[in-house]
Amino acid sequence: MTSGWLILILFCLGQGTRAQVSSLSIHQVDEVDLEQKLLRLLLRVRAEENFDTLVIYGEECVLYSMLRHSLIPTVLVSAGSTKFDWNFSSSTLILSCGSNAEREVNYRTSMKLQTARRLIYLEEDIEPETVCGNYSAREQHNIAMMKTNVDHPVTIYTCRCFQDPNYEERDLWEDRPIFIEHFRDMRGGIIRTEADQQIPRSMAYWDAKSGEEKMIGYVANLMNTYAQKVNATIDFYHLTRDREQQALYTNITRWVKEDRIDIGTTLSTSLQESDLDDLTYPFLLTSYCLMVPIPARLPYSQIYAVIVDPLVLCIIFVLFYLLSALLIYSQRMSWQGLTLANVLLNDKCLRGLLGQSFPFPRDPSRNLKLVFFILCFASLIITTMYESYLQSYLTLPPPEPSIRTFQDVGNSRHKVAISRLELNVLIAKNNSDIGQIRRDRIWVVEDSLEFVRLRNSLNDSYIYTVTYDRWSCYQERQRILSQPIFYYSLDLCFNRFLYFQIPVRRHLPHRHLFEEHMQRQQEFGLVQFWKSQSFLDMVRLGMKPMSASSQPPYIDPAIVMDDISWILKLFVAAMGVSCCCFILELCVGGVRRRMPPSATYLATI
Ligand SMILES: *[C@@H]1O[C@H](CO)[C@@H](O)[C@H](O)[C@H]1NC(C)=O
Ligand SMILES: *[C@@H]1O[C@H](CO)[C@@H](O)[C@H](O)[C@H]1NC(C)=O
Ligand SMILES: *[C@@H]1O[C@H](CO)[C@@H](O)[C@H](O)[C@H]1NC(C)=O
Ligand SMILES: *[C@@H]1O[C@H](CO)[C@@H](O)[C@H](O)[C@H]1NC(C)=O
Ligand SMILES: *[C@@H]1O[C@H](CO)[C@@H](O)[C@H](O)[C@H]1NC(C)=O
Ligand SMILES: *[C@@H]1O[C@H](CO)[C@@H](O)[C@H](O)[C@H]1NC(C)=O
């Protein structure tokens, strides 16, 4: 930093060096007078808008005399270009000794100082028009000149964009401002842009009133209102007007990088782009997760199978055998009647457990009464339990198990649909979540537009990647369906904090105005409002047909014969078996006047 051509001088009061200044040579005008006027000019510029750093470009001239007045920290760049990145505050005033003194080649410095105000001291007879033209070609617009010659001791010129001639003259004593914000009124100047036509961010339509093609949507609206604010016209198809092809996101970001358009009417995510020179301040905060089909409800026909839990069934059987054995023992207070058939097919116990009536001995012993109590109590518990299960499941069938982790995604019957572009970004970012899903469970769609079409069809064979921003649109759309098909899973997120930024050309001179406008719209809740309106806008423009193709199959809450047919078939089969047994018993075992065993079999059903 201490190299010969560059001296950073932090002046304190009284540190001025008269010797240095005496070597300055000013011929035509009185040296002291000029210096006084210059000082006055600087103070006036400071009153317009404060600055806290001075940069002086070029070889020694009268501007160097300002060092003596130690206004503020000053950087001298006598070689015309800096070697270091400009890290000082942005409120800088640039002074140049001559129209060609500033030959900044350092990219970072020239970018940081692009919008700084510049005051050029011209000794020679140079037309202010060419100076303004030259600076304007470099997209540096805040220019004022101070000219001295014999006739007019000091004249001030200030450059103006969007008008002819491109400068105005000012007197030192006048109180009209020297520097203005040119881009607050662009007087119909064109903002070059390209729209990606991603519904609902920007949607083209023919405006019947003006007979022009216009754009609507929450990103397009941002551009429209900006153009209105700065009195500019906006060209949504700057490069593709005569072409058949639609500009894709990748085309737009490339054109922005190549300076072919000013602002892209599209949104870049912080995952995709990291070079902040080509992006605005974050516009929206969103998350990037999966939208998962809502788990289907169990069909009615399976409910009978589902309510019978194997473990509970085992416990009931064990209870049954225990109670049978106890019953047999307590009838005679001995194990005499204990046979396998009596325990396994104890009809009293069976009917008791199923809540049926059964013969009660005339004067039972106390033990037997106790066993009957237990039996009746168990029967009450079991029958009410199964009945409540059955009734509640028939009222609202339980859903299939839901997907909670990325491993579940791999095991579910749904595949994850993702576009090649997004997958490449996730892989490049070493995303660990996408690695947890088995590759054969991922369906990669090569074309991004094709992917969006697939997602728009709400085909529930797939799980889709989606940002919350987009999801709100699907959510809106699902409101008109008889029941929602998808839900946004916050458990399955690739990124919970994702910024949406708008691509802008790196040397856009009104970037600060655009960013300010963008933040204001967001602050006032206008963006939120536009987003909430976007579905209605789409419907109004006939963009998204409310097609029935994606309608989920209507599930009738009524139970039909089909649903219980297999239960009935089982019943008929069991009836058949018990009839056979009965006939067999009649034929083979002779007539025994006792309870027919068929009732036992019936009850098992
Ligand atoms: C300015 O900042 C950059 C990056 O932060 C750093 O590399 C560079 O050394 C800084 N320059 C000066 C002069 O401090
Ligand atoms: C304007 O720019 C041209 C070429 O870039 C240069 O030759 C000319 O000297 C410049 N004029 C002034 C007044 O700076
Ligand atoms: C907007 O620009 C037009 C020129 O296109 C100009 O006539 C008009 O005065 C400007 N409007 C405002 C409010 O400055
Ligand atoms: C956009 O880029 C793709 C390749 O990335 C290219 O095939 C297509 O022609 C471009 N579209 C336009 C309108 O230039
Ligand atoms: C991803 O991982 C590879 C090697 O594991 C590493 O070289 C690369 O820098 C990582 N990329 C990011 C963006 O972290
Ligand atoms: C959903 O996609 C699957 C597989 O691509 C296809 O078989 C099915 O017909 C689609 N469903 C609808 C409603 O389009």
PDB file of N, CA, C and O in Angstrom, residues 102-155:
ATOM      1  N   GLU A 102      -8.847   9.029 -14.865  1.00  0.00           N
ATOM      2  CA  GLU A 102      -9.324   7.796 -14.236  1.00  0.00           C
ATOM      3  C   GLU A 102      -9.290   6.658 -15.248  1.00  0.00           C
ATOM      4  O   GLU A 102     -10.081   6.611 -16.184  1.00  0.00           O
ATOM      5  N   ARG A 103      -8.334   5.764 -15.073  1.00  0.00           N
ATOM      6  CA  ARG A 103      -8.227   4.610 -15.969  1.00  0.00           C
ATOM      7  C   ARG A 103      -8.225   3.342 -15.128  1.00  0.00           C
ATOM      8  O   ARG A 103      -7.286   2.555 -15.169  1.00  0.00           O
ATOM      9  N   GLU A 104      -9.274   3.209 -14.362  1.00  0.00           N
ATOM     10  CA  GLU A 104      -9.336   2.100 -13.406  1.00  0.00           C
ATOM     11  C   GLU A 104      -9.433   0.771 -14.156  1.00  0.00           C
ATOM     12  O   GLU A 104     -10.315   0.590 -14.991  1.00  0.00           O
ATOM     13  N   VAL A 105      -8.506  -0.151 -13.857  1.00  0.00           N
ATOM     14  CA  VAL A 105      -8.587  -1.468 -14.486  1.00  0.00           C
ATOM     15  C   VAL A 105      -8.923  -2.543 -13.462  1.00  0.00           C
ATOM     16  O   VAL A 105      -9.224  -3.675 -13.829  1.00  0.00           O
ATOM     17  N   ASN A 106      -8.859  -2.169 -12.185  1.00  0.00           N
ATOM     18  CA  ASN A 106      -9.198  -3.157 -11.160  1.00  0.00           C
ATOM     19  C   ASN A 106     -10.714  -3.363 -11.153  1.00  0.00           C
ATOM     20  O   ASN A 106     -11.480  -2.449 -10.892  1.00  0.00           O
ATOM     21  N   TYR A 107     -11.114  -4.576 -11.445  1.00  0.00           N
ATOM     22  CA  TYR A 107     -12.533  -4.876 -11.632  1.00  0.00           C
ATOM     23  C   TYR A 107     -13.353  -4.573 -10.381  1.00  0.00           C
ATOM     24  O   TYR A 107     -14.387  -3.919 -10.429  1.00  0.00           O
ATOM     25  N   ARG A 108     -12.863  -5.067  -9.229  1.00  0.00           N
ATOM     26  CA  ARG A 108     -13.607  -4.916  -7.980  1.00  0.00           C
ATOM     27  C   ARG A 108     -13.750  -3.430  -7.602  1.00  0.00           C
ATOM     28  O   ARG A 108     -14.812  -2.978  -7.221  1.00  0.00           O
ATOM     29  N   THR A 109     -12.649  -2.700  -7.759  1.00  0.00           N
ATOM     30  CA  THR A 109     -12.691  -1.286  -7.396  1.00  0.00           C
ATOM     31  C   THR A 109     -13.642  -0.522  -8.307  1.00  0.00           C
ATOM     32  O   THR A 109     -14.462   0.260  -7.844  1.00  0.00           O
ATOM     33  N   SER A 110     -13.563  -0.794  -9.598  1.00  0.00           N
ATOM     34  CA  SER A 110     -14.435  -0.038 -10.500  1.00  0.00           C
ATOM     35  C   SER A 110     -15.889  -0.402 -10.267  1.00  0.00           C
ATOM     36  O   SER A 110     -16.776   0.437 -10.404  1.00  0.00           O
ATOM     37  N   MET A 111     -16.145  -1.638  -9.851  1.00  0.00           N
ATOM     38  CA  MET A 111     -17.528  -2.013  -9.581  1.00  0.00           C
ATOM     39  C   MET A 111     -18.038  -1.320  -8.315  1.00  0.00           C
ATOM     40  O   MET A 111     -19.159  -0.812  -8.292  1.00  0.00           O
ATOM     41  N   LYS A 112     -17.186  -1.300  -7.291  1.00  0.00           N
ATOM     42  CA  LYS A 112     -17.606  -0.670  -6.029  1.00  0.00           C
ATOM     43  C   LYS A 112     -17.802   0.834  -6.212  1.00  0.00           C
ATOM     44  O   LYS A 112     -18.645   1.432  -5.562  1.00  0.00           O
ATOM     45  N   LEU A 113     -16.985   1.425  -7.087  1.00  0.00           N
ATOM     46  CA  LEU A 113     -17.042   2.879  -7.239  1.00  0.00           C
ATOM     47  C   LEU A 113     -17.916   3.310  -8.417  1.00  0.00           C
ATOM     48  O   LEU A 113     -17.908   4.470  -8.804  1.00  0.00           O
ATOM     49  N   GLN A 114     -18.660   2.349  -8.967  1.00  0.00           N
ATOM     50  CA  GLN A 114     -19.433   2.673 -10.163  1.00  0.00           C
ATOM     51  C   GLN A 114     -20.424   3.816  -9.935  1.00  0.00           C
ATOM     52  O   GLN A 114     -20.512   4.737 -10.748  1.00  0.00           O
ATOM     53  N   THR A 115     -21.142   3.772  -8.830  1.00  0.00           N
ATOM     54  CA  THR A 115     -22.183   4.785  -8.633  1.00  0.00           C
ATOM     55  C   THR A 115     -21.691   5.974  -7.807  1.00  0.00           C
ATOM     56  O   THR A 115     -22.478   6.869  -7.513  1.00  0.00           O
ATOM     57  N   ALA A 116     -20.409   5.985  -7.443  1.00  0.00           N
ATOM     58  CA  ALA A 116     -19.897   7.111  -6.652  1.00  0.00           C
ATOM     59  C   ALA A 116     -19.976   8.397  -7.479  1.00  0.00           C
ATOM     60  O   ALA A 116     -19.962   8.370  -8.711  1.00  0.00           O
ATOM     61  N   ARG A 117     -20.063   9.531  -6.781  1.00  0.00           N
ATOM     62  CA  ARG A 117     -20.114  10.813  -7.497  1.00  0.00           C
ATOM     63  C   ARG A 117     -18.710  11.216  -7.924  1.00  0.00           C
ATOM     64  O   ARG A 117     -17.738  10.958  -7.194  1.00  0.00           O
ATOM     65  N   ARG A 118     -18.606  11.784  -9.105  1.00  0.00           N
ATOM     66  CA  ARG A 118     -17.287  12.148  -9.647  1.00  0.00           C
ATOM     67  C   ARG A 118     -17.253  13.639  -9.978  1.00  0.00           C
ATOM     68  O   ARG A 118     -18.195  14.163 -10.566  1.00  0.00           O
ATOM     69  N   LEU A 119     -16.165  14.273  -9.623  1.00  0.00           N
ATOM     70  CA  LEU A 119     -15.969  15.690  -9.930  1.00  0.00           C
ATOM     71  C   LEU A 119     -14.658  15.801 -10.694  1.00  0.00           C
ATOM     72  O   LEU A 119     -13.613  15.370 -10.204  1.00  0.00           O
ATOM     73  N   ILE A 120     -14.745  16.316 -11.922  1.00  0.00           N
ATOM     74  CA  ILE A 120     -13.566  16.322 -12.791  1.00  0.00           C
ATOM     75  C   ILE A 120     -13.105  17.761 -12.983  1.00  0.00           C
ATOM     76  O   ILE A 120     -13.921  18.651 -13.279  1.00  0.00           O
ATOM     77  N   TYR A 121     -11.827  17.962 -12.809  1.00  0.00           N
ATOM     78  CA  TYR A 121     -11.273  19.289 -13.013  1.00  0.00           C
ATOM     79  C   TYR A 121     -10.682  19.352 -14.421  1.00  0.00           C
ATOM     80  O   TYR A 121      -9.776  18.574 -14.763  1.00  0.00           O
ATOM     81  N   LEU A 122     -11.230  20.229 -15.270  1.00  0.00           N
ATOM     82  CA  LEU A 122     -10.759  20.320 -16.650  1.00  0.00           C
ATOM     83  C   LEU A 122     -10.009  21.636 -16.832  1.00  0.00           C
ATOM     84  O   LEU A 122     -10.565  22.705 -16.562  1.00  0.00           O
ATOM     85  N   GLU A 123      -8.773  21.517 -17.271  1.00  0.00           N
ATOM     86  CA  GLU A 123      -8.023  22.741 -17.555  1.00  0.00           C
ATOM     87  C   GLU A 123      -8.110  23.056 -19.046  1.00  0.00           C
ATOM     88  O   GLU A 123      -8.271  24.184 -19.451  1.00  0.00           O
ATOM     89  N   GLU A 124      -7.982  22.001 -19.823  1.00  0.00           N
ATOM     90  CA  GLU A 124      -7.945  22.176 -21.276  1.00  0.00           C
ATOM     91  C   GLU A 124      -9.342  22.531 -21.785  1.00  0.00           C
ATOM     92  O   GLU A 124     -10.321  22.466 -21.047  1.00  0.00           O
ATOM     93  N   ASP A 125      -9.395  22.839 -23.060  1.00  0.00           N
ATOM     94  CA  ASP A 125     -10.674  23.196 -23.647  1.00  0.00           C
ATOM     95  C   ASP A 125     -11.337  21.940 -24.210  1.00  0.00           C
ATOM     96  O   ASP A 125     -11.180  21.613 -25.381  1.00  0.00           O
ATOM     97  N   ILE A 126     -12.043  21.255 -23.395  1.00  0.00           N
ATOM     98  CA  ILE A 126     -12.699  20.024 -23.829  1.00  0.00           C
ATOM     99  C   ILE A 126     -14.197  20.202 -23.698  1.00  0.00           C
ATOM    100  O   ILE A 126     -14.675  20.793 -22.721  1.00  0.00           O
ATOM    101  N   GLU A 127     -14.926  19.704 -24.700  1.00  0.00           N
ATOM    102  CA  GLU A 127     -16.381  19.819 -24.662  1.00  0.00           C
ATOM    103  C   GLU A 127     -16.943  18.953 -23.538  1.00  0.00           C
ATOM    104  O   GLU A 127     -16.620  17.764 -23.463  1.00  0.00           O
ATOM    105  N   PRO A 128     -17.792  19.483 -22.678  1.00  0.00           N
ATOM    106  CA  PRO A 128     -18.380  18.650 -21.623  1.00  0.00           C
ATOM    107  C   PRO A 128     -19.206  17.499 -22.200  1.00  0.00           C
ATOM    108  O   PRO A 128     -19.331  16.452 -21.582  1.00  0.00           O
ATOM    109  N   GLU A 129     -19.726  17.704 -23.405  1.00  0.00           N
ATOM    110  CA  GLU A 129     -20.560  16.671 -24.026  1.00  0.00           C
ATOM    111  C   GLU A 129     -19.777  15.365 -24.223  1.00  0.00           C
ATOM    112  O   GLU A 129     -20.270  14.275 -23.926  1.00  0.00           O
ATOM    113  N   THR A 130     -18.521  15.486 -24.725  1.00  0.00           N
ATOM    114  CA  THR A 130     -17.729  14.267 -24.948  1.00  0.00           C
ATOM    115  C   THR A 130     -17.362  13.611 -23.625  1.00  0.00           C
ATOM    116  O   THR A 130     -17.351  12.377 -23.525  1.00  0.00           O
ATOM    117  N   VAL A 131     -17.076  14.426 -22.628  1.00  0.00           N
ATOM    118  CA  VAL A 131     -16.721  13.838 -21.327  1.00  0.00           C
ATOM    119  C   VAL A 131     -17.898  13.050 -20.785  1.00  0.00           C
ATOM    120  O   VAL A 131     -17.767  11.891 -20.366  1.00  0.00           O
ATOM    121  N   CYS A 132     -19.080  13.673 -20.831  1.00  0.00           N
ATOM    122  CA  CYS A 132     -20.275  12.970 -20.346  1.00  0.00           C
ATOM    123  C   CYS A 132     -20.503  11.692 -21.160  1.00  0.00           C
ATOM    124  O   CYS A 132     -20.829  10.642 -20.603  1.00  0.00           O
ATOM    125  N   GLY A 133     -20.320  11.825 -22.475  1.00  0.00           N
ATOM    126  CA  GLY A 133     -20.502  10.662 -23.348  1.00  0.00           C
ATOM    127  C   GLY A 133     -19.538   9.549 -23.000  1.00  0.00           C
ATOM    128  O   GLY A 133     -19.925   8.377 -22.897  1.00  0.00           O
ATOM    129  N   ASN A 134     -18.267   9.906 -22.787  1.00  0.00           N
ATOM    130  CA  ASN A 134     -17.265   8.884 -22.465  1.00  0.00           C
ATOM    131  C   ASN A 134     -17.569   8.186 -21.145  1.00  0.00           C
ATOM    132  O   ASN A 134     -17.475   6.969 -21.049  1.00  0.00           O
ATOM    133  N   TYR A 135     -17.949   8.964 -20.144  1.00  0.00           N
ATOM    134  CA  TYR A 135     -18.249   8.342 -18.844  1.00  0.00           C
ATOM    135  C   TYR A 135     -19.520   7.521 -18.920  1.00  0.00           C
ATOM    136  O   TYR A 135     -19.620   6.449 -18.324  1.00  0.00           O
ATOM    137  N   SER A 136     -20.485   8.035 -19.665  1.00  0.00           N
ATOM    138  CA  SER A 136     -21.751   7.329 -19.785  1.00  0.00           C
ATOM    139  C   SER A 136     -21.545   5.981 -20.479  1.00  0.00           C
ATOM    140  O   SER A 136     -22.195   4.994 -20.143  1.00  0.00           O
ATOM    141  N   ALA A 137     -20.616   5.946 -21.433  1.00  0.00           N
ATOM    142  CA  ALA A 137     -20.312   4.676 -22.106  1.00  0.00           C
ATOM    143  C   ALA A 137     -19.724   3.675 -21.125  1.00  0.00           C
ATOM    144  O   ALA A 137     -19.890   2.466 -21.292  1.00  0.00           O
ATOM    145  N   ARG A 138     -19.058   4.160 -20.098  1.00  0.00           N
ATOM    146  CA  ARG A 138     -18.506   3.272 -19.069  1.00  0.00           C
ATOM    147  C   ARG A 138     -19.522   3.007 -17.962  1.00  0.00           C
ATOM    148  O   ARG A 138     -19.172   2.457 -16.930  1.00  0.00           O
ATOM    149  N   GLU A 139     -20.747   3.509 -18.158  1.00  0.00           N
ATOM    150  CA  GLU A 139     -21.839   3.375 -17.201  1.00  0.00           C
ATOM    151  C   GLU A 139     -21.525   4.010 -15.864  1.00  0.00           C
ATOM    152  O   GLU A 139     -21.855   3.497 -14.810  1.00  0.00           O
ATOM    153  N   GLN A 140     -20.824   5.157 -15.947  1.00  0.00           N
ATOM    154  CA  GLN A 140     -20.636   5.952 -14.743  1.00  0.00           C
ATOM    155  C   GLN A 140     -21.394   7.246 -15.000  1.00  0.00           C
ATOM    156  O   GLN A 140     -21.104   7.956 -15.959  1.00  0.00           O
ATOM    157  N   HIS A 141     -22.400   7.478 -14.183  1.00  0.00           N
ATOM    158  CA  HIS A 141     -23.339   8.542 -14.546  1.00  0.00           C
ATOM    159  C   HIS A 141     -23.305   9.772 -13.645  1.00  0.00           C
ATOM    160  O   HIS A 141     -23.766  10.812 -14.048  1.00  0.00           O
ATOM    161  N   ASN A 142     -22.803   9.629 -12.428  1.00  0.00           N
ATOM    162  CA  ASN A 142     -22.834  10.781 -11.514  1.00  0.00           C
ATOM    163  C   ASN A 142     -21.609  11.654 -11.735  1.00  0.00           C
ATOM    164  O   ASN A 142     -20.665  11.629 -10.966  1.00  0.00           O
ATOM    165  N   ILE A 143     -21.611  12.441 -12.811  1.00  0.00           N
ATOM    166  CA  ILE A 143     -20.422  13.194 -13.202  1.00  0.00           C
ATOM    167  C   ILE A 143     -20.700  14.698 -13.146  1.00  0.00           C
ATOM    168  O   ILE A 143     -21.756  15.151 -13.593  1.00  0.00           O
ATOM    169  N   ALA A 144     -19.746  15.441 -12.584  1.00  0.00           N
ATOM    170  CA  ALA A 144     -19.798  16.906 -12.693  1.00  0.00           C
ATOM    171  C   ALA A 144     -18.403  17.378 -13.084  1.00  0.00           C
ATOM    172  O   ALA A 144     -17.411  16.701 -12.796  1.00  0.00           O
ATOM    173  N   MET A 145     -18.331  18.504 -13.786  1.00  0.00           N
ATOM    174  CA  MET A 145     -17.025  19.012 -14.220  1.00  0.00           C
ATOM    175  C   MET A 145     -16.856  20.443 -13.733  1.00  0.00           C
ATOM    176  O   MET A 145     -17.824  21.200 -13.640  1.00  0.00           O
ATOM    177  N   MET A 146     -15.598  20.776 -13.504  1.00  0.00           N
ATOM    178  CA  MET A 146     -15.286  22.139 -13.116  1.00  0.00           C
ATOM    179  C   MET A 146     -14.258  22.618 -14.119  1.00  0.00           C
ATOM    180  O   MET A 146     -13.220  21.982 -14.300  1.00  0.00           O
ATOM    181  N   LYS A 147     -14.619  23.683 -14.800  1.00  0.00           N
ATOM    182  CA  LYS A 147     -13.761  24.105 -15.894  1.00  0.00           C
ATOM    183  C   LYS A 147     -13.236  25.506 -15.589  1.00  0.00           C
ATOM    184  O   LYS A 147     -13.968  26.344 -15.052  1.00  0.00           O
ATOM    185  N   THR A 148     -11.967  25.740 -15.906  1.00  0.00           N
ATOM    186  CA  THR A 148     -11.434  27.092 -15.720  1.00  0.00           C
ATOM    187  C   THR A 148     -10.785  27.551 -17.016  1.00  0.00           C
ATOM    188  O   THR A 148     -10.107  26.770 -17.690  1.00  0.00           O
ATOM    189  N   ASN A 149     -11.028  28.777 -17.385  1.00  0.00           N
ATOM    190  CA  ASN A 149     -10.251  29.414 -18.453  1.00  0.00           C
ATOM    191  C   ASN A 149     -10.261  30.920 -18.213  1.00  0.00           C
ATOM    192  O   ASN A 149     -10.828  31.393 -17.210  1.00  0.00           O
ATOM    193  N   VAL A 150      -9.671  31.658 -19.140  1.00  0.00           N
ATOM    194  CA  VAL A 150      -9.437  33.080 -18.869  1.00  0.00           C
ATOM    195  C   VAL A 150     -10.747  33.853 -18.706  1.00  0.00           C
ATOM    196  O   VAL A 150     -10.927  34.614 -17.760  1.00  0.00           O
ATOM    197  N   ASP A 151     -11.713  33.582 -19.621  1.00  0.00           N
ATOM    198  CA  ASP A 151     -12.928  34.396 -19.613  1.00  0.00           C
ATOM    199  C   ASP A 151     -13.832  34.083 -18.419  1.00  0.00           C
ATOM    200  O   ASP A 151     -14.280  34.960 -17.715  1.00  0.00           O
ATOM    201  N   HIS A 152     -14.074  32.799 -18.255  1.00  0.00           N
ATOM    202  CA  HIS A 152     -14.956  32.407 -17.152  1.00  0.00           C
ATOM    203  C   HIS A 152     -14.111  31.713 -16.114  1.00  0.00           C
ATOM    204  O   HIS A 152     -13.705  30.578 -16.325  1.00  0.00           O
ATOM    205  N   PRO A 153     -13.841  32.366 -15.045  1.00  0.00           N
ATOM    206  CA  PRO A 153     -12.931  31.779 -14.059  1.00  0.00           C
ATOM    207  C   PRO A 153     -13.338  30.360 -13.651  1.00  0.00           C
ATOM    208  O   PRO A 153     -12.530  29.467 -13.680  1.00  0.00           O
ATOM    209  N   VAL A 154     -14.588  30.137 -13.278  1.00  0.00           N
ATOM    210  CA  VAL A 154     -15.007  28.781 -12.896  1.00  0.00           C
ATOM    211  C   VAL A 154     -16.404  28.526 -13.430  1.00  0.00           C
ATOM    212  O   VAL A 154     -17.321  29.310 -13.169  1.00  0.00           O
ATOM    213  N   THR A 155     -16.535  27.452 -14.205  1.00  0.00           N
ATOM    214  CA  THR A 155     -17.865  27.029 -14.647  1.00  0.00           C
ATOM    215  C   THR A 155     -18.050  25.584 -14.207  1.00  0.00           C
ATOM    216  O   THR A 155     -17.105  24.797 -14.226  1.00  0.00           O
TER     217      THR A 155
END
